[in-house]
């Protein structure tokens, strides 16, 4: 453990491991290890993991200034060693702050640190010439700041290693990135929402039918408002983890606990859309400016403060929906015909969207209950047209809160 000045915090210390989804240019998948204190992100360790899980490259270690000098950096590094107990660890080069921290840290497994072993042992995973350069830079930092830097454990500390490293430059095994194929497996996207009180209370009420609650939640969000500024994951767990990771960086708590909503899409050719990129465990839709027609096969949701309770329901048949465009102006013709500018179903197509036709009366009763919680208008509303008896889908509660759909970019 690190020998830092103050003790570890006792209140709500937790570690969270999530995927690093953006395209990095490095062939190995990336990971984030986040430490939180009292539900607030306090530090983060970023690294790349070889597909065979036998090598790790550390790229960044940082602790928020409010939580420094409390041993959290050491907690994260110890956790990394423990998570991959047989892997080589490449710590890379260090900044001044990194060198100062490393000087006080006790390496739990020096024999797995590539800087401490000859390149013949680990060159299949790392570029030996690059590692030699990083070792030289770290030695310079130690000398400049008068640090010991655990030099007794470092392989040929302070010596020129270019010649030896060059002998192993060709030993590194290439890695072909693996891409998820959404045509053969479902995708899972997530939204973090703070729902109006009536909707929040209803969708989290376990006494109510989960299928009807799922319908109400999708109606509230809007069928055309599925998240566009997001990664669509290969597992539901990864989608919820993404929302939890976002939750850790919310420093101003909302009035009510946020709701994490995961949309499960039926397999499709989404990866063939312009600008859509398939990654190792997710599909990136950030660069696709228009809408994308999809089918929602299931909906899952949970309160951010109660991640152990997950509600879910499947749609049979799957419900037609859409990943939102960046703006209404970039929506396609089919999208505009089906959804309004806020991403909600138009009245003309609403009657064709009935995933639970056998529960129409129950859904209608639920809709009327939620609509009663709408705030009274400031001025008397125009005379409403009589309700059509054949329209039995619930109307989105409080649609005025969706001047821009949650799936749209700001």
Coordinates of C-alpha atoms in Angstrom, one line a residue:
X1 CA 0.0 0.0 0.0
X2 CA 1.2 3.6 -0.5
X3 CA 2.9 5.3 2.4
X4 CA 0.9 8.5 2.1
X5 CA 0.3 11.1 4.8
X6 CA -3.4 10.7 5.7
X7 CA -5.3 7.5 6.3
X8 CA -7.8 5.9 3.9
X9 CA -11.3 7.3 4.0
X10 CA -13.8 5.1 5.9
X11 CA -17.0 6.4 4.3
X12 CA -18.2 4.4 1.3
X13 CA -15.0 3.5 -0.4
X14 CA -15.7 1.5 -3.6
X15 CA -14.0 0.4 -6.8
X16 CA -15.7 0.1 -10.2
X17 CA -14.2 -1.4 -13.3
X18 CA -15.7 -0.4 -16.6
X19 CA -14.8 -0.6 -20.3
X20 CA -12.9 2.1 -22.2
X21 CA -15.1 2.4 -25.2
X22 CA -13.7 5.1 -27.5
X23 CA -11.3 4.2 -30.3
X24 CA -7.8 4.7 -28.9
X25 CA -5.6 3.5 -31.8
X26 CA -4.2 0.8 -29.5
X27 CA -5.1 -2.7 -30.5
X28 CA -5.9 -3.9 -26.9
X29 CA -9.2 -3.1 -25.3
X30 CA -9.2 -0.3 -22.7
X31 CA -10.5 -0.3 -19.1
X32 CA -11.2 2.3 -16.4
X33 CA -10.7 1.5 -12.8
X34 CA -12.6 4.1 -10.8
X35 CA -12.4 4.6 -7.0
X36 CA -15.3 6.5 -5.4
X37 CA -15.8 7.9 -1.9
X38 CA -19.3 8.4 -0.6
X39 CA -20.6 7.8 -4.1
X40 CA -18.4 10.5 -5.7
X41 CA -15.6 9.7 -8.1
X42 CA -12.3 10.3 -6.4
X43 CA -9.7 8.8 -8.8
X44 CA -9.3 6.8 -11.9
X45 CA -6.7 4.4 -13.4
X46 CA -6.8 3.8 -17.2
X47 CA -5.1 0.8 -18.8
X48 CA -5.1 -1.5 -21.8
X49 CA -5.6 -5.2 -21.3
X50 CA -4.2 -7.8 -23.8
X51 CA -6.9 -10.1 -25.1
X52 CA -5.3 -13.1 -23.3
X53 CA -5.4 -11.1 -20.1
X54 CA -1.7 -11.8 -19.5
X55 CA -0.4 -8.2 -20.0
X56 CA -1.5 -4.7 -18.9
X57 CA -0.3 -1.3 -20.0
X58 CA -1.0 1.5 -17.6
X59 CA -1.7 4.8 -19.3
X60 CA -3.0 7.1 -16.6
X61 CA -3.4 7.3 -12.8
X62 CA -4.9 10.3 -11.2
X63 CA -6.7 11.3 -8.0
X64 CA -9.0 14.3 -7.6
X65 CA -7.2 17.1 -5.6
X66 CA -9.9 16.8 -2.8
X67 CA -8.9 13.2 -2.2
X68 CA -5.1 13.3 -2.6
X69 CA -2.7 12.2 0.0
X70 CA -5.1 9.6 1.3
X71 CA -3.7 6.4 -0.3
X72 CA -6.3 6.1 -3.1
X73 CA -3.7 5.8 -5.9
X74 CA -2.2 2.9 -4.1
X75 CA -5.6 1.3 -3.6
X76 CA -6.3 1.5 -7.4
X77 CA -2.8 0.1 -8.3
X78 CA -3.1 -2.7 -5.8
X79 CA -6.5 -3.6 -7.2
X80 CA -5.1 -3.7 -10.7
X81 CA -2.4 -6.2 -9.7
X82 CA -5.0 -8.3 -7.8
X83 CA -7.5 -8.2 -10.8
X84 CA -4.9 -9.7 -13.1
X85 CA -2.7 -11.8 -10.8
X86 CA -0.5 -13.4 -13.5
X87 CA -0.2 -10.6 -16.0
X88 CA 2.8 -8.5 -16.9
X89 CA 2.4 -4.9 -15.9
X90 CA 3.9 -2.1 -17.9
X91 CA 3.7 1.2 -16.0
X92 CA 5.1 3.3 -18.9
X93 CA 6.7 6.7 -18.3
X94 CA 5.9 9.0 -15.4
X95 CA 5.3 12.7 -15.0
X96 CA 6.9 14.5 -12.0
X97 CA 3.8 13.8 -9.9
X98 CA 3.9 10.2 -11.0
X99 CA 7.5 9.8 -10.1
X100 CA 7.0 11.3 -6.7
X101 CA 4.1 9.0 -6.0
X102 CA 6.0 5.9 -7.3
X103 CA 8.9 6.6 -5.0
X104 CA 6.6 6.0 -2.0
X105 CA 4.6 3.1 -3.4
X106 CA 5.4 -0.5 -2.6
X107 CA 5.1 -2.6 -5.8
X108 CA 3.1 -5.7 -4.7
X109 CA 4.7 -7.9 -7.4
X110 CA 8.0 -6.5 -8.7
X111 CA 8.7 -9.7 -10.6
X112 CA 5.7 -8.9 -12.9
X113 CA 6.8 -5.3 -13.6
X114 CA 8.4 -5.3 -17.1
X115 CA 10.8 -2.6 -16.1
X116 CA 12.3 -5.1 -13.6
X117 CA 12.8 -8.0 -16.1
X118 CA 14.8 -8.6 -19.2
X119 CA 12.9 -8.0 -22.5
X120 CA 13.3 -11.6 -23.5
X121 CA 10.6 -12.5 -21.0
X122 CA 7.9 -10.0 -22.0
X123 CA 8.7 -8.8 -25.6
X124 CA 5.9 -10.8 -27.0
X125 CA 3.5 -8.2 -25.5
X126 CA 5.3 -4.9 -25.5
X127 CA 7.6 -3.0 -27.9
X128 CA 11.0 -3.5 -26.3
X129 CA 12.5 -0.4 -27.8
X130 CA 9.6 1.7 -26.6
X131 CA 9.9 0.3 -23.1
X132 CA 13.6 1.0 -23.0
X133 CA 12.8 4.6 -23.8
X134 CA 10.3 4.8 -21.0
X135 CA 12.7 3.3 -18.5
X136 CA 15.4 5.9 -19.5
X137 CA 12.9 8.7 -19.1
X138 CA 11.9 7.5 -15.6
X139 CA 15.5 7.2 -14.6
X140 CA 16.1 10.8 -15.6
X141 CA 13.1 11.9 -13.6
X142 CA 14.4 10.1 -10.5
X143 CA 17.9 11.7 -10.9
X144 CA 16.5 15.2 -11.5
X145 CA 14.2 15.2 -8.4
X146 CA 16.5 13.2 -6.2
X147 CA 14.3 10.1 -6.0
X148 CA 15.3 6.5 -5.4
X149 CA 12.6 5.1 -7.6
X150 CA 13.1 1.5 -6.4
X151 CA 16.2 1.4 -8.6
X152 CA 17.5 -1.8 -7.0
X153 CA 14.7 -3.7 -8.6
X154 CA 14.9 -2.2 -12.0
X155 CA 16.6 -4.2 -14.8
X156 CA 20.0 -2.6 -15.7
X157 CA 18.9 0.7 -14.0
X158 CA 20.3 3.8 -15.7
X159 CA 22.1 1.8 -18.5
X160 CA 21.6 2.2 -22.2
X161 CA 19.3 -0.6 -23.3
X162 CA 18.8 0.3 -27.0
X163 CA 21.0 -2.5 -28.3
X164 CA 19.4 -5.3 -26.2
X165 CA 15.9 -4.0 -26.9
X166 CA 16.5 -4.0 -30.7
X167 CA 17.3 -7.7 -30.5
X168 CA 13.7 -8.3 -29.4
X169 CA 11.9 -5.7 -31.5
X170 CA 10.4 -8.3 -33.8
X171 CA 9.2 -10.6 -30.9
X172 CA 6.0 -8.6 -30.3
X173 CA 2.9 -10.6 -31.4
X174 CA 0.4 -8.6 -33.4
X175 CA -3.2 -8.4 -32.1
X176 CA -6.1 -8.3 -34.5
X177 CA -8.9 -6.3 -32.8
X178 CA -12.2 -8.2 -32.3
X179 CA -15.4 -6.4 -33.4
X180 CA -18.9 -7.0 -32.1
X181 CA -21.4 -8.1 -34.7
X182 CA -24.8 -6.5 -34.0
X183 CA -26.4 -8.6 -36.8
X184 CA -26.1 -11.8 -34.7
X185 CA -26.5 -10.5 -31.1
X186 CA -28.6 -7.8 -29.3
X187 CA -27.2 -4.4 -28.4
X188 CA -27.9 -2.6 -25.2
X189 CA -28.0 1.2 -24.9
X190 CA -28.5 3.3 -21.7
X191 CA -30.1 6.6 -20.7
X192 CA -29.7 8.3 -17.3
X193 CA -33.0 10.1 -16.5
X194 CA -34.5 12.0 -13.6
X195 CA -38.1 11.2 -14.0
X196 CA -41.1 13.3 -12.9
X197 CA -42.4 12.1 -9.5
X198 CA -45.5 10.3 -10.8
X199 CA -43.6 8.4 -13.5
X200 CA -40.7 7.6 -11.1
X201 CA -43.1 6.2 -8.5
X202 CA -45.0 4.1 -11.0
X203 CA -42.2 2.5 -13.0
X204 CA -40.3 1.5 -9.8
X205 CA -43.4 0.1 -8.1
X206 CA -42.8 -3.7 -8.0
X207 CA -46.5 -4.3 -7.3
X208 CA -47.4 -3.1 -10.9
X209 CA -47.2 -5.2 -14.0
X210 CA -43.6 -4.8 -15.4
X211 CA -44.8 -5.0 -19.0
X212 CA -47.2 -2.1 -18.5
X213 CA -44.5 -0.1 -16.6
X214 CA -42.1 -0.7 -19.5
X215 CA -44.7 0.6 -21.9
X216 CA -45.2 3.7 -19.8
X217 CA -41.5 4.3 -19.6
X218 CA -40.9 4.0 -23.3
X219 CA -43.9 6.3 -23.9
X220 CA -42.4 8.9 -21.5
X221 CA -39.0 8.8 -23.2
X222 CA -40.4 8.7 -26.8
X223 CA -40.0 5.9 -29.3
X224 CA -37.8 8.1 -31.4
X225 CA -35.5 9.3 -28.6
X226 CA -33.2 6.3 -28.1
X227 CA -29.7 7.6 -27.2
X228 CA -27.6 8.7 -30.1
X229 CA -24.6 10.2 -28.2
X230 CA -23.8 6.8 -26.8
X231 CA -22.2 3.4 -27.2
X232 CA -24.5 0.4 -27.7
X233 CA -23.1 -2.4 -25.7
X234 CA -22.9 -6.2 -26.3
X235 CA -24.3 -6.9 -22.8
X236 CA -26.9 -5.4 -20.5
X237 CA -24.4 -5.4 -17.6
X238 CA -22.0 -3.2 -19.6
X239 CA -24.8 -0.7 -20.3
X240 CA -25.7 -0.4 -16.7
X241 CA -22.0 -0.1 -15.8
X242 CA -21.7 2.8 -18.2
X243 CA -24.6 4.6 -16.5
X244 CA -23.1 3.9 -13.1
X245 CA -19.8 5.3 -14.3
X246 CA -21.6 8.5 -15.4
X247 CA -23.3 8.6 -12.0
X248 CA -20.0 8.7 -10.2
X249 CA -19.1 12.0 -11.8
X250 CA -22.4 13.8 -11.0
X251 CA -21.3 16.1 -8.2
X252 CA -24.7 17.8 -7.8
X253 CA -27.3 15.2 -6.6
X254 CA -30.7 15.5 -8.4
X255 CA -34.0 16.0 -6.5
X256 CA -34.8 12.4 -6.9
X257 CA -32.6 9.4 -7.6
X258 CA -31.8 9.0 -11.3
X259 CA -33.2 6.1 -13.2
X260 CA -30.9 4.1 -15.5
X261 CA -32.9 2.8 -18.5
X262 CA -31.4 0.1 -20.8
X263 CA -32.9 -0.5 -24.2
X264 CA -32.2 -4.0 -25.7
X265 CA -32.3 -4.0 -29.4
X266 CA -33.1 -6.9 -31.6
X267 CA -30.2 -7.9 -33.9
X268 CA -29.9 -5.7 -37.0
X269 CA -27.6 -4.3 -39.6
X270 CA -27.0 -1.1 -37.6
X271 CA -23.2 -1.5 -38.2
X272 CA -23.7 -0.9 -41.9
X273 CA -25.0 2.6 -41.3
X274 CA -22.7 5.5 -42.4
X275 CA -20.5 6.6 -39.5
X276 CA -21.4 3.7 -37.2
X277 CA -18.3 1.8 -35.9
X278 CA -18.3 -1.6 -34.4
X279 CA -15.8 -1.9 -31.5
X280 CA -14.7 -4.8 -29.3
X281 CA -17.7 -4.9 -27.1
X282 CA -19.9 -2.1 -28.3
X283 CA -21.1 -0.1 -31.3
X284 CA -20.3 3.6 -31.6
X285 CA -23.1 5.7 -33.2
X286 CA -21.7 9.1 -32.3
X287 CA -20.6 9.9 -35.9
X288 CA -23.9 9.0 -37.5
X289 CA -25.8 12.3 -37.8
X290 CA -29.2 11.0 -38.9
X291 CA -31.7 8.6 -37.3
X292 CA -31.4 4.8 -37.2
X293 CA -34.5 2.7 -37.3
X294 CA -34.3 -0.2 -34.7
X295 CA -36.5 -2.6 -32.8
X296 CA -36.7 -2.6 -29.0
X297 CA -36.9 -6.2 -27.8
X298 CA -36.8 -5.4 -24.1
X299 CA -36.5 -2.6 -21.5
X300 CA -34.7 -2.8 -18.2
X301 CA -34.4 -0.1 -15.6
X302 CA -33.2 0.5 -12.0
X303 CA -32.8 3.4 -9.6
X304 CA -29.2 4.7 -9.4
X305 CA -29.3 4.3 -5.6
X306 CA -30.6 0.8 -5.7
X307 CA -28.6 -1.0 -8.4
X308 CA -29.4 -4.4 -6.8
X309 CA -33.1 -4.1 -7.9
X310 CA -33.6 -4.3 -11.7
X311 CA -37.0 -4.2 -13.4
X312 CA -37.3 -5.6 -16.9
X313 CA -39.9 -6.6 -19.5
X314 CA -39.7 -8.0 -23.0
X315 CA -41.7 -6.8 -26.0
X316 CA -43.3 -9.4 -28.1
X317 CA -43.3 -8.6 -30.9
X318 CA -40.4 -6.1 -30.7
X319 CA -41.4 -2.4 -30.8
X320 CA -40.4 -0.2 -33.7
X321 CA -38.3 2.7 -32.4
X322 CA -35.4 4.9 -33.6
X323 CA -32.0 6.1 -32.4
X324 CA -32.5 9.8 -32.4
X325 CA -30.9 12.1 -35.0
X326 CA -28.6 14.9 -33.8
X327 CA -31.4 17.4 -34.6
X328 CA -34.9 17.3 -36.2
X329 CA -33.4 18.8 -39.3
X330 CA -31.2 15.8 -39.8
X331 CA -34.0 13.2 -39.5
X332 CA -34.9 11.1 -42.5
X333 CA -38.2 11.1 -44.3
X334 CA -39.4 7.9 -42.6
X335 CA -38.5 9.3 -39.2
X336 CA -40.4 12.5 -39.7
X337 CA -43.4 10.6 -40.9
X338 CA -43.4 8.5 -37.8
X339 CA -42.2 10.9 -35.0
X340 CA -42.7 14.6 -34.2
X341 CA -39.9 17.0 -33.6
X342 CA -39.6 15.9 -30.0
X343 CA -39.3 12.2 -30.9
X344 CA -42.8 11.1 -29.9
X345 CA -45.0 8.9 -32.0
X346 CA -47.4 10.9 -34.2
X347 CA -51.1 10.2 -33.6
X348 CA -51.5 8.7 -37.0
X349 CA -49.1 5.8 -36.2
X350 CA -49.8 5.5 -32.4
X351 CA -52.6 3.0 -32.9
X352 CA -50.2 0.6 -34.7
X353 CA -47.8 0.5 -31.7
X354 CA -49.5 -1.9 -29.3
X355 CA -47.0 -4.5 -27.9
X356 CA -49.5 -5.4 -25.2
X357 CA -52.9 -5.2 -26.9
X358 CA -54.3 -7.7 -24.4
X359 CA -53.6 -5.3 -21.6
X360 CA -55.1 -2.2 -23.3
X361 CA -57.6 -1.4 -20.4
X362 CA -54.8 -1.7 -17.8
X363 CA -52.5 0.6 -19.8
X364 CA -55.3 3.1 -20.3
X365 CA -56.0 3.2 -16.6
X366 CA -52.3 3.7 -15.9
X367 CA -52.1 6.5 -18.4
X368 CA -55.0 8.4 -16.9
X369 CA -53.5 8.0 -13.4
X370 CA -50.2 9.5 -14.6
X371 CA -51.8 12.3 -16.5
X372 CA -53.7 13.5 -13.4
X373 CA -50.3 14.5 -12.0
X374 CA -49.6 17.0 -14.7
X375 CA -49.3 20.6 -13.4
X376 CA -52.2 22.8 -14.1
X377 CA -51.7 25.1 -17.1
X378 CA -51.2 28.8 -16.5
X379 CA -54.1 29.7 -18.9
X380 CA -57.2 27.7 -19.7
X381 CA -56.5 25.1 -22.3
X382 CA -58.3 25.1 -25.6
X383 CA -61.3 22.8 -25.8
X384 CA -60.0 19.3 -26.2
X385 CA -61.4 17.0 -28.8
X386 CA -63.3 14.0 -27.5
X387 CA -61.1 11.1 -26.7
X388 CA -61.2 8.5 -29.5
X389 CA -62.3 5.2 -28.0
X390 CA -60.0 3.2 -30.2
X391 CA -56.8 5.0 -29.0
X392 CA -55.7 3.0 -26.0
X393 CA -52.0 3.7 -25.8
X394 CA -50.9 6.0 -22.9
X395 CA -49.9 9.5 -23.8
X396 CA -46.4 10.6 -22.7
X397 CA -46.6 12.1 -19.2
X398 CA -45.5 15.7 -19.0
X399 CA -44.3 16.0 -22.6
X400 CA -43.4 19.6 -22.0
X401 CA -40.3 18.3 -20.3
X402 CA -39.0 16.9 -23.6
X403 CA -38.5 20.0 -25.6
X404 CA -35.4 18.1 -26.7
X405 CA -35.6 14.4 -26.6
X406 CA -33.1 12.6 -24.2
X407 CA -31.5 10.9 -27.1
X408 CA -30.7 14.1 -28.9
X409 CA -27.5 16.1 -28.6
X410 CA -27.6 19.5 -27.2

